[in-house]
XYZ file of C-alpha atoms in Angstrom:
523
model
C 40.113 -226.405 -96.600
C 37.758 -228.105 -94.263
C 37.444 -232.152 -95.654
C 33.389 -232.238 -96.484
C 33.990 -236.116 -94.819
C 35.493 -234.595 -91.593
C 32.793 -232.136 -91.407
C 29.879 -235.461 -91.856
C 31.576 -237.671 -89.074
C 31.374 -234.172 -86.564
C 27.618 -233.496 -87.535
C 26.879 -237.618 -86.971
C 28.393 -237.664 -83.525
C 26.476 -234.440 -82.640
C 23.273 -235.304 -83.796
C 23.787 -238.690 -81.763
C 24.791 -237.241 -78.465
C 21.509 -235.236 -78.661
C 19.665 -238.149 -79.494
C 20.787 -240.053 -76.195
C 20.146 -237.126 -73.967
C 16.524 -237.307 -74.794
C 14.050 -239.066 -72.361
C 12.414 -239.885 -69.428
C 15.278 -238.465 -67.185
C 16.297 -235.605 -69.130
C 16.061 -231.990 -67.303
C 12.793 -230.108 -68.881
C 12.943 -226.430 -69.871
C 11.346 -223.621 -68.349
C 7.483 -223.864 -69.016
C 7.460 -227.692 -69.298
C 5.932 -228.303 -66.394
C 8.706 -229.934 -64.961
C 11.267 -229.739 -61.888
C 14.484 -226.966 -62.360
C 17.379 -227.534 -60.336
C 19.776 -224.662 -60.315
C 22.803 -225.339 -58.633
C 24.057 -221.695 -57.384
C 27.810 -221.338 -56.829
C 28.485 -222.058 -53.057
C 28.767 -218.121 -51.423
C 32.495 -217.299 -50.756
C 33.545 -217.668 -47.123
C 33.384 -214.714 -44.847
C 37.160 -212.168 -44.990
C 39.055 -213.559 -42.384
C 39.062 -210.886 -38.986
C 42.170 -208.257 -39.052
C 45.188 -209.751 -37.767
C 46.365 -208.510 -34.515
C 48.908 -205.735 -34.054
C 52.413 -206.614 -34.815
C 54.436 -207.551 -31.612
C 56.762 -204.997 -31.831
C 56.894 -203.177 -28.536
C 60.056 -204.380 -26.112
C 59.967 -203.664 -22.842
C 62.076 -200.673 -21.036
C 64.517 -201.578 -18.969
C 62.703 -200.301 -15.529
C 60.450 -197.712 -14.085
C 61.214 -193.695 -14.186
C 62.199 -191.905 -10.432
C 58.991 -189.503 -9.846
C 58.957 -187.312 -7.120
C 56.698 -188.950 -4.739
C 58.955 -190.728 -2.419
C 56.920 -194.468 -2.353
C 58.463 -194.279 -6.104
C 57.217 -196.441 -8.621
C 57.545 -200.632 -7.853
C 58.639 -202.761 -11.134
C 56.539 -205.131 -11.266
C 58.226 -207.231 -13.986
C 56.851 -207.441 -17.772
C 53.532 -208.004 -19.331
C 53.008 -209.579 -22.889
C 49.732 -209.246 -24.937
C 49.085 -209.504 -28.850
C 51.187 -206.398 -29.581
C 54.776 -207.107 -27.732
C 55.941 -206.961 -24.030
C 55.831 -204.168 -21.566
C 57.498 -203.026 -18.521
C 54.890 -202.443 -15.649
C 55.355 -199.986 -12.986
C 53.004 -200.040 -10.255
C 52.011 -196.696 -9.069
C 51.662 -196.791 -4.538
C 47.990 -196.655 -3.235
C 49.336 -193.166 -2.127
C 50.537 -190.190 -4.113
C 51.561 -187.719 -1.549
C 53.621 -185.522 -3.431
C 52.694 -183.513 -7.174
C 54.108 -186.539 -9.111
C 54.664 -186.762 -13.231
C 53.978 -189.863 -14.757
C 56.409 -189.624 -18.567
C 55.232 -191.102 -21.338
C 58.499 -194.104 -21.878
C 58.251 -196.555 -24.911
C 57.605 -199.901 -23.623
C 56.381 -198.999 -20.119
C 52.967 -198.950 -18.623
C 51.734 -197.833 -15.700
C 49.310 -200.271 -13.783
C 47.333 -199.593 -10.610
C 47.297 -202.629 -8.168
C 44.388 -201.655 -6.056
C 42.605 -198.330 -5.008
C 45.169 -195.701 -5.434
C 44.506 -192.009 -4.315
C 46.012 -188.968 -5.734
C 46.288 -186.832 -2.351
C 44.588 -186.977 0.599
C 40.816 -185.559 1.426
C 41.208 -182.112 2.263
C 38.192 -181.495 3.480
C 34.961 -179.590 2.394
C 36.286 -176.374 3.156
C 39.765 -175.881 2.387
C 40.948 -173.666 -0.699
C 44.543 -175.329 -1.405
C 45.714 -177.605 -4.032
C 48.034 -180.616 -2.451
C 48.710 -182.738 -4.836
C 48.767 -182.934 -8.877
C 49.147 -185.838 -10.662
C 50.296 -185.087 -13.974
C 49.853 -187.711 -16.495
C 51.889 -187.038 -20.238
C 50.037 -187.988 -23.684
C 50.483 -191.180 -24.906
C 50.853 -192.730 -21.245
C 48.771 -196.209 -20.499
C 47.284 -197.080 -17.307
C 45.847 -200.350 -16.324
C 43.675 -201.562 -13.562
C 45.736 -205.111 -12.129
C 43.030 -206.235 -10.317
C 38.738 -205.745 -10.516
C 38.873 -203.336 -8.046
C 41.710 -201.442 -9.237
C 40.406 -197.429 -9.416
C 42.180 -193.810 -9.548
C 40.509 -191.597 -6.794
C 41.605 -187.999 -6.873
C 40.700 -186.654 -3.184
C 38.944 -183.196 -2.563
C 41.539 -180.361 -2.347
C 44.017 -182.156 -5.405
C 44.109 -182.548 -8.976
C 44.667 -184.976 -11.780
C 46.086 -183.142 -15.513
C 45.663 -186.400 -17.295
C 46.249 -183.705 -20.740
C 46.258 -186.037 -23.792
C 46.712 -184.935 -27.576
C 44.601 -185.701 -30.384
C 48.015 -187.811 -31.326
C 48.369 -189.041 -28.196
C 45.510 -189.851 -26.353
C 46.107 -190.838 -22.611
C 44.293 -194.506 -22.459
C 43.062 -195.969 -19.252
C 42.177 -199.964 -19.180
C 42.572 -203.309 -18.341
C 44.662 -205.934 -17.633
C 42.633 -208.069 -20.053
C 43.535 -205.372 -22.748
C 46.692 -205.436 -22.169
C 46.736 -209.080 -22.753
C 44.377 -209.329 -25.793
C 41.890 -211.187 -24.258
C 38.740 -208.827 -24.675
C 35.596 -208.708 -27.512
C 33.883 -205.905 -28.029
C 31.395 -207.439 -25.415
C 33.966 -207.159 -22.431
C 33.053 -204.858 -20.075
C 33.850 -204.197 -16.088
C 36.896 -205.495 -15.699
C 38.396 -202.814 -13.552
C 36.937 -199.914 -11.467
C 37.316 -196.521 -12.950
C 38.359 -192.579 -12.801
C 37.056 -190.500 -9.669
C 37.279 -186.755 -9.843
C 36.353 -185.881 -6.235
C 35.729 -181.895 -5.610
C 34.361 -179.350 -2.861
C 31.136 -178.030 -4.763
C 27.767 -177.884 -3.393
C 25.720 -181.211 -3.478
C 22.274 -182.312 -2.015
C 21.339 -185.500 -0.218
C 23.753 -185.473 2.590
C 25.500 -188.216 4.291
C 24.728 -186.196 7.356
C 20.938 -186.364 8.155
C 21.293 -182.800 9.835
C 23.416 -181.321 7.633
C 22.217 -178.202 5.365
C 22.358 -179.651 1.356
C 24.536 -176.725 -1.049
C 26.919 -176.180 2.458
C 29.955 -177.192 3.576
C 28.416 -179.743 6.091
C 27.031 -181.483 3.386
C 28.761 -184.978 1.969
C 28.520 -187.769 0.109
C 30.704 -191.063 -0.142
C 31.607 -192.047 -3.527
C 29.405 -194.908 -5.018
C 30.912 -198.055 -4.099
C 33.710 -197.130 -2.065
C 33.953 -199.298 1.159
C 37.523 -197.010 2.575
C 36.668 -192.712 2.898
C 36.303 -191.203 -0.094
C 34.106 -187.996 0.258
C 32.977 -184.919 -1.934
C 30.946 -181.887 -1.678
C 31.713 -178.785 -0.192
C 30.492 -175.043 -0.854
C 32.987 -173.448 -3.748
C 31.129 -173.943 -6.919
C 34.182 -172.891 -9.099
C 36.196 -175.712 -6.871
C 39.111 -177.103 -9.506
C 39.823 -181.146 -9.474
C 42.108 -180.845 -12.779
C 41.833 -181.727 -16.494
C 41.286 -184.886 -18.607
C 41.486 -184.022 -22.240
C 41.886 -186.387 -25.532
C 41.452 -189.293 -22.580
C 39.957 -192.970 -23.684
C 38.198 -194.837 -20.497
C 38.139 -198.679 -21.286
C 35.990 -201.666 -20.113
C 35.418 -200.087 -16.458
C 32.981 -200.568 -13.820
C 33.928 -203.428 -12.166
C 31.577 -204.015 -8.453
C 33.677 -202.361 -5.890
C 31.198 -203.220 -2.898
C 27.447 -204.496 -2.502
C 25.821 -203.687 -5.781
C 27.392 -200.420 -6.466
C 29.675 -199.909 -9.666
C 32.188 -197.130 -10.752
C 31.628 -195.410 -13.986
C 34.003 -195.132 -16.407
C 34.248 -191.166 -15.287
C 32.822 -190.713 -11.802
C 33.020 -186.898 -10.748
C 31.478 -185.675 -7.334
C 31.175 -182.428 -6.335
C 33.627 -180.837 -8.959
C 33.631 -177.429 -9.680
C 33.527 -175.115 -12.626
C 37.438 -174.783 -12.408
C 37.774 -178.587 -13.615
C 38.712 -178.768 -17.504
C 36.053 -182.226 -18.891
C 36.859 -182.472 -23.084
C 37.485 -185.205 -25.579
C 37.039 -187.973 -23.188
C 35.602 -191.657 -24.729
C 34.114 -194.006 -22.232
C 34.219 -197.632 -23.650
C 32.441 -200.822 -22.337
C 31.715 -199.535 -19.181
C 30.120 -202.282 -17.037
C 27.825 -199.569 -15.350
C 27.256 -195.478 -16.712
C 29.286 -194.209 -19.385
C 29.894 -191.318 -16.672
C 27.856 -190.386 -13.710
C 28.378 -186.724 -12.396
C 27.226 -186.330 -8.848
C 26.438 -182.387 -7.713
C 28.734 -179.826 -8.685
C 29.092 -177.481 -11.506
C 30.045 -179.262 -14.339
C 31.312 -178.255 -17.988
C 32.251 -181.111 -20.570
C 32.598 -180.702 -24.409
C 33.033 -183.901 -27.206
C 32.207 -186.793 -24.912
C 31.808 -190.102 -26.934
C 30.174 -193.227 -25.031
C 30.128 -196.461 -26.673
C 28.816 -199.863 -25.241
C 27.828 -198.525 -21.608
C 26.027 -201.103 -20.072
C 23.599 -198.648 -18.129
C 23.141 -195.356 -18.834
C 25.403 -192.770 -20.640
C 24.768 -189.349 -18.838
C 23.815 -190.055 -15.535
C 23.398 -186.736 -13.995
C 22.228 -186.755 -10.123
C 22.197 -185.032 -6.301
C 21.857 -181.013 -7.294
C 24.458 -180.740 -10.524
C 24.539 -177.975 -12.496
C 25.798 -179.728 -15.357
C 26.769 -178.592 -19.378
C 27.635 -180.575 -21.753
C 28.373 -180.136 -25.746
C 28.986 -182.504 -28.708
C 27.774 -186.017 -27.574
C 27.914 -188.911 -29.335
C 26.308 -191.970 -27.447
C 26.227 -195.793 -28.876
C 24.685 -198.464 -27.533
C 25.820 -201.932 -28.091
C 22.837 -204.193 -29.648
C 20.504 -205.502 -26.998
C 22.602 -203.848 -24.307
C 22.521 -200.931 -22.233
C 19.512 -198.930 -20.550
C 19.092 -195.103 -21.114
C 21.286 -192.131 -23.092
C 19.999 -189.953 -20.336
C 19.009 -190.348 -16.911
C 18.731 -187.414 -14.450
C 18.223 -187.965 -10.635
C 16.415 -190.326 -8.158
C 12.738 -189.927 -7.142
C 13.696 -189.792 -3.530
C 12.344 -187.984 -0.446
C 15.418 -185.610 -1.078
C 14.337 -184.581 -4.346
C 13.031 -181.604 -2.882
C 16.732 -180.683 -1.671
C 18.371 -176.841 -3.072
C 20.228 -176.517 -5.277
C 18.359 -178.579 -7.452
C 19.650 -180.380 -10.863
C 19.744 -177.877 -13.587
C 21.423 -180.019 -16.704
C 21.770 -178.824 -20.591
C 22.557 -180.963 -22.928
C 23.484 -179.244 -26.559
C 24.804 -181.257 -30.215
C 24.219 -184.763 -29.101
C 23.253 -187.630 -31.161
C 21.763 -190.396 -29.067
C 21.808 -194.039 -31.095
C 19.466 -196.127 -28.381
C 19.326 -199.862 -28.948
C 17.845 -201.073 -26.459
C 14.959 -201.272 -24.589
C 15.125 -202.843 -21.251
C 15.402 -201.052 -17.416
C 14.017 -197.096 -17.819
C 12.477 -197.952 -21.012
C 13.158 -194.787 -22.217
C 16.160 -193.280 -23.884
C 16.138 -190.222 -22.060
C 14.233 -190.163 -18.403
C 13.885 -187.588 -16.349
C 12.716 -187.456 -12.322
C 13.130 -186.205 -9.172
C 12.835 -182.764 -9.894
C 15.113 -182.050 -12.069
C 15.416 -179.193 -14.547
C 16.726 -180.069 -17.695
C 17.358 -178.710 -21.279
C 17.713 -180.922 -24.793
C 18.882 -178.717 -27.429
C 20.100 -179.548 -30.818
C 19.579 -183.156 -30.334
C 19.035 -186.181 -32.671
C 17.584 -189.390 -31.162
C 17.629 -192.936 -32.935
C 15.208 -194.521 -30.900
C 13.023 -196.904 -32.759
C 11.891 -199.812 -30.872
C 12.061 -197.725 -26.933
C 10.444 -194.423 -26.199
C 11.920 -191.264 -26.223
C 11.429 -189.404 -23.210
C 9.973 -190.616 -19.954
C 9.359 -188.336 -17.108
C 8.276 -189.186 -13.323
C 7.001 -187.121 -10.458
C 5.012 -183.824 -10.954
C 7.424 -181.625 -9.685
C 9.886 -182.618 -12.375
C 7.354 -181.369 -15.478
C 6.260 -178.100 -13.302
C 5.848 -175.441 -15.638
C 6.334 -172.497 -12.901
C 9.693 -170.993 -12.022
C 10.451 -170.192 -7.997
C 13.738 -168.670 -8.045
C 12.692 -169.750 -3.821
C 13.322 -173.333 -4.306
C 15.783 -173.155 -7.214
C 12.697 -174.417 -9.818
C 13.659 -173.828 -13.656
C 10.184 -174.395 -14.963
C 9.471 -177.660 -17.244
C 12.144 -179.255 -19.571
C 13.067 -177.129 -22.320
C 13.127 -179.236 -25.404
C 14.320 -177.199 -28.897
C 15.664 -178.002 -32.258
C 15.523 -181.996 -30.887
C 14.400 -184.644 -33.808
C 13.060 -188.139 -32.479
C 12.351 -191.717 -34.267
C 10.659 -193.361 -31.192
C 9.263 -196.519 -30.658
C 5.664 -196.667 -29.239
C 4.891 -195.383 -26.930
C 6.748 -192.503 -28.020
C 6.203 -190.659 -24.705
C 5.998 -192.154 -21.036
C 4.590 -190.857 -17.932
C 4.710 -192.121 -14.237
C 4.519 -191.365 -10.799
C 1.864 -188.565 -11.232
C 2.968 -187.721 -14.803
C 0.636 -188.519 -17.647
C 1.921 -189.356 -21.085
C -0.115 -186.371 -22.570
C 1.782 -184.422 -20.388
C 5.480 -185.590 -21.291
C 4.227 -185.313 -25.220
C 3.418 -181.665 -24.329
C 6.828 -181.111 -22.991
C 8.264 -182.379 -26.004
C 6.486 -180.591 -27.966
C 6.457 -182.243 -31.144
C 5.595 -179.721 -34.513
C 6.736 -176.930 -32.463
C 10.036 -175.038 -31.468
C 12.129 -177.345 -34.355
C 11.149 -180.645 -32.167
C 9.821 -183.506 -34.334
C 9.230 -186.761 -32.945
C 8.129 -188.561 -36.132
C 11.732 -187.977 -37.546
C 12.976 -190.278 -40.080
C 16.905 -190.512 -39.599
C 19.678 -190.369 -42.621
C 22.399 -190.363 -40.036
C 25.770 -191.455 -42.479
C 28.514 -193.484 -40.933
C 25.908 -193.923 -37.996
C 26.088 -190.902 -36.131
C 27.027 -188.275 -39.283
C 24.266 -186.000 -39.816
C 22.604 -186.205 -43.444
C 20.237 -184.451 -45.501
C 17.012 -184.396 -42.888
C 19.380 -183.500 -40.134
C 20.901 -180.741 -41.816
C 17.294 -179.256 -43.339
C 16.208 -179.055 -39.370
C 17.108 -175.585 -37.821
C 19.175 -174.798 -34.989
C 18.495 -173.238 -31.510
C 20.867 -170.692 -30.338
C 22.685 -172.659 -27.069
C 24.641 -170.333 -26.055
C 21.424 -168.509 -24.706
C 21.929 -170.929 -22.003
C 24.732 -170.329 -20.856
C 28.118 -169.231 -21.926
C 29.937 -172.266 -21.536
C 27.771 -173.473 -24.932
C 28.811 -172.658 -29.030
C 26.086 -170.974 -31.020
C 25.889 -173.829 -33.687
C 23.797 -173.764 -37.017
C 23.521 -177.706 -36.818
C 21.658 -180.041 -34.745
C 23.299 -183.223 -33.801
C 26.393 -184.100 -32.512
C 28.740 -184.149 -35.948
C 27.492 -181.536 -38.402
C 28.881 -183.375 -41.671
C 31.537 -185.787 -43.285
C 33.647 -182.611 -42.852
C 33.394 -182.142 -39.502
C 36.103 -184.819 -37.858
C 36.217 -183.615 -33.824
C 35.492 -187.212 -32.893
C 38.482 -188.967 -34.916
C 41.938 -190.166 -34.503
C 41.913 -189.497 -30.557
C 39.030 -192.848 -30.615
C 39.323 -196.114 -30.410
C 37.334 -198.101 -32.969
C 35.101 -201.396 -32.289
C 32.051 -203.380 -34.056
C 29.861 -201.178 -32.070
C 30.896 -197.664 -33.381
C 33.768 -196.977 -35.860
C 35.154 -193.647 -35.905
C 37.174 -193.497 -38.488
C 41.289 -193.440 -39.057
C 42.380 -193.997 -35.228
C 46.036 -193.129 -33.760
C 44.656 -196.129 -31.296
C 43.213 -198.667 -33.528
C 40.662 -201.102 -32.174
C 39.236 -200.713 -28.818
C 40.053 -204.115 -28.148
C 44.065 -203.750 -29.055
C 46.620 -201.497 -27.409
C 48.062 -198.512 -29.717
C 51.981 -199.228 -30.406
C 53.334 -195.342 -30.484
């Protein structure tokens, strides 16, 4: 039993202790008109970032024989966060079709300009040489002004898997040195073709013929395209990543990521990620163009820069713009006093989901000029503090068709769901903002530019993307799916963007074969 005397000593102490914590300095209650001082627990510390990729690659012990006879030069070993490579310089000439193997422990690097072939002219109709690149395979730029430039009359098969994507980069990659805010570190890929351009390097010249050329962008040696075969094939890049390109080659001119000039229909463009591109996620420059599943992420210009008479498609398009950086998801041609040149730009753009964070340079996500025809179909625009659509010059809104002068009629906008900033709509050089709302078309043909997003996982389409109705692409053309969705990514079930990707802060894709954007894959 409890001793009654025990339990009197226990009450006496309490009753004491409460006794002594009463006055002048005691902590009122709630209601007392006194101060309360709540002393929250201190927050716990932020998780600590990933470690790095295990070390665990070892170099090989030298470079493959390929058939070009320059051969590969070993250029010793490389170490970054994720082990030590052998690096095998490819010669600033491939004159012979050339394989380069995918071999554990090896990359490839390029030390400078290198060119796959030699220009063949506008008017030829062989193939001389193919470079042939295996899935899996790594390429890095060694220097800024390192760049691939596949000449006119060759091709590049650069023919990843979804397993093995082929990943172009930099030396700073390769190293471990880069954020997710490094960009132009090395130059870029150049498809260069013999299809019909406009705004010749030759004053006289005829634009859409043979005599009519252009120098790539940048470039100070030769490096020409345009020509008169529209179905003209350069090669294939499929399952490809593009990483932190764009580096200033000469004046203030910049590769892309993907440069293509005067390609043809024949070239295969599909699953193909631009990263950190110092410039445009791609820039396609005349030509007849086809690309499907293109995913930009961090451009530091534009994404689809379309210009000098393309005829360009292109399907499934996600494009992510890194916070406060960037300019436009679209922008199509120069006002110019060639933008009245045949053939003129015809572009469609179908399943793309635009994610615009920016709003510096065009002011605009998408703008549109120098004649241009142009189709948005299927599109979904996150666009809230920049406007939507800006268009310039009067010829570029015309409304009447001239089959004479290779005039479409005004942008077609269907199915296409906005949140803009304000103004929503922009007009200049003759254009009125009236008139670009009209071409929008807001409350008609599916178009909405009051759209509240519920985009999952950023660029996943949700329940007010799913409720809007489709437009039937393939009315277009061919080359285009008939797709019940609008968007880019129809839902959580539809994965066409993941594994091949390489993830980042900006955009994160989901399981990747690759891992982080700013790491090198280990397979």
């Amino acid at each position: 039993m409890f001793d009654p005397k025990l339990r009197g000593i226990v009450y006496a102490t309490a009753a004491a202790v409460l006794v002594t914590g009463c006055g002048a300095d005691d902590i009122a209650s709630p209601g007392t008109g006194g101060n309360i001082t709540i002393n929250n627990p201190a927050p716990p510390p932020p998780p600590p970032p990933p470690p790095p990729p295990p070390a665990t690659v070892t170099p090989a012990t030298g470079c493959p024989t390929i058939s070009d006879a320059q051969g590969l030069t070993d250029s010793g070993t490389i170490t970054g966060p994720t082990g030590t490579y052998r690096v095998c310089t490819l010669p600033a000439q491939i004159n012979t079709s050339t394989t380069l193997p995918k071999v554990t422990g090896l990359l490839y690097r390029l030390g400078g300009r290198v060119d796959v072939g030699t220009d063949q002219g506008a008017t030829s109709t062989n193939t001389a040489v193919t470079l042939t690149i295996a899935p899996g395979v790594i390429v890095f730029g060694g220097t800024g002004v390192s760049w691939l430039n596949v000449n006119r009359g060759n091709r590049i098969n650069a023919i990843g898997t979804a397993a093995l994507p082929i990943i172009f980069t930099s030396r700073d990659n390769v190293l471990g040195l880069n954020t997710d805010s490094s960009i132009g570190q090395w130059g870029g890929v150049v498809l260069n073709g013999r299809a019909p351009i406009t705004d010749c390097l030759a004053p006289a010249a005829t634009p859409g013929t043979a005599a009519c050329e252009r120098q790539v962008e940048g470039a100070v040696d030769p490096a020409r395209y345009g020509g008169a075969n529209s179905a003209d094939n350069s090669g294939r890049l499929s399952y490809v990543q593009i990483r932190y390109s764009g580096f200033v080659l000469s004046g203030d001119s910049e590769l892309q990521a993907l440069t293509t000039g005067g390609v043809g229909s024949g070239t295969v463009l599909n699953n193909i990620q631009s990263f950190n591109s110092s410039d445009d996620a791609a820039e396609f420059f005349g030509g007849s163009v086809n690309m499907k599943y293109f995913v930009a992420v961090g451009a530091d210009d534009d994404n689809l820069d379309t210009d000098t008479g393309v005829k360009a498609n292109f399907q499934y398009v996600i494009a992510v713009q890194r916070q406060g950086a960037g300019d436009s998801m679209i922008e199509a041609d120069s006002d110019n006093a060639l933008d009245g040149n045949t053939p003129r730009q015809n572009t469609r753009v179908a399943n793309f989901t635009f994610i615009q964070r920016s709003n510096i340079g065009n002011l605009s996500a998408i703008l549109l000029r120098g004649g241009t025809d142009y189709s948005l179909v299927n599109g979904v625009i996150a666009s809230p503090n920049t406007s939507c659509l800006r268009i310039s010059r009067p010829q570029t809104i015309s409304a009447t068709a001239d089959a004479s002068i290779d005039e479409a009629g005004a942008p077609l906008v269907r199915s296409v769901v906005a949140q803009c900033g304000t103004p929503a709509f922009r007009g200049s050089n003759g254009v009125s903002e009236a008139e670009v709302a009209g071409v929008f078309g807001s409350g008609s043909n599916g178009n909405n530019s009051a759209f509240t997003p519920s985009l999952t996982s950023l660029f996943i389409n949700g329940a007010s993307e799913t409720a809007v109705s489709a437009f039937n692409a393939s009315t277009l053309n061919a080359f285009f799916d008939a797709t019940t969705y609008v968007g880019a990514v129809r839902d959580a079930n539809d994965t066409w963007y993941a594994g091949w990707t390489c993830n980042s802060a900006t955009a994160t894709f989901g399981t990747s074969v690759t891992g982080l954007c700013t790491s090198l894959p280990t397979y």
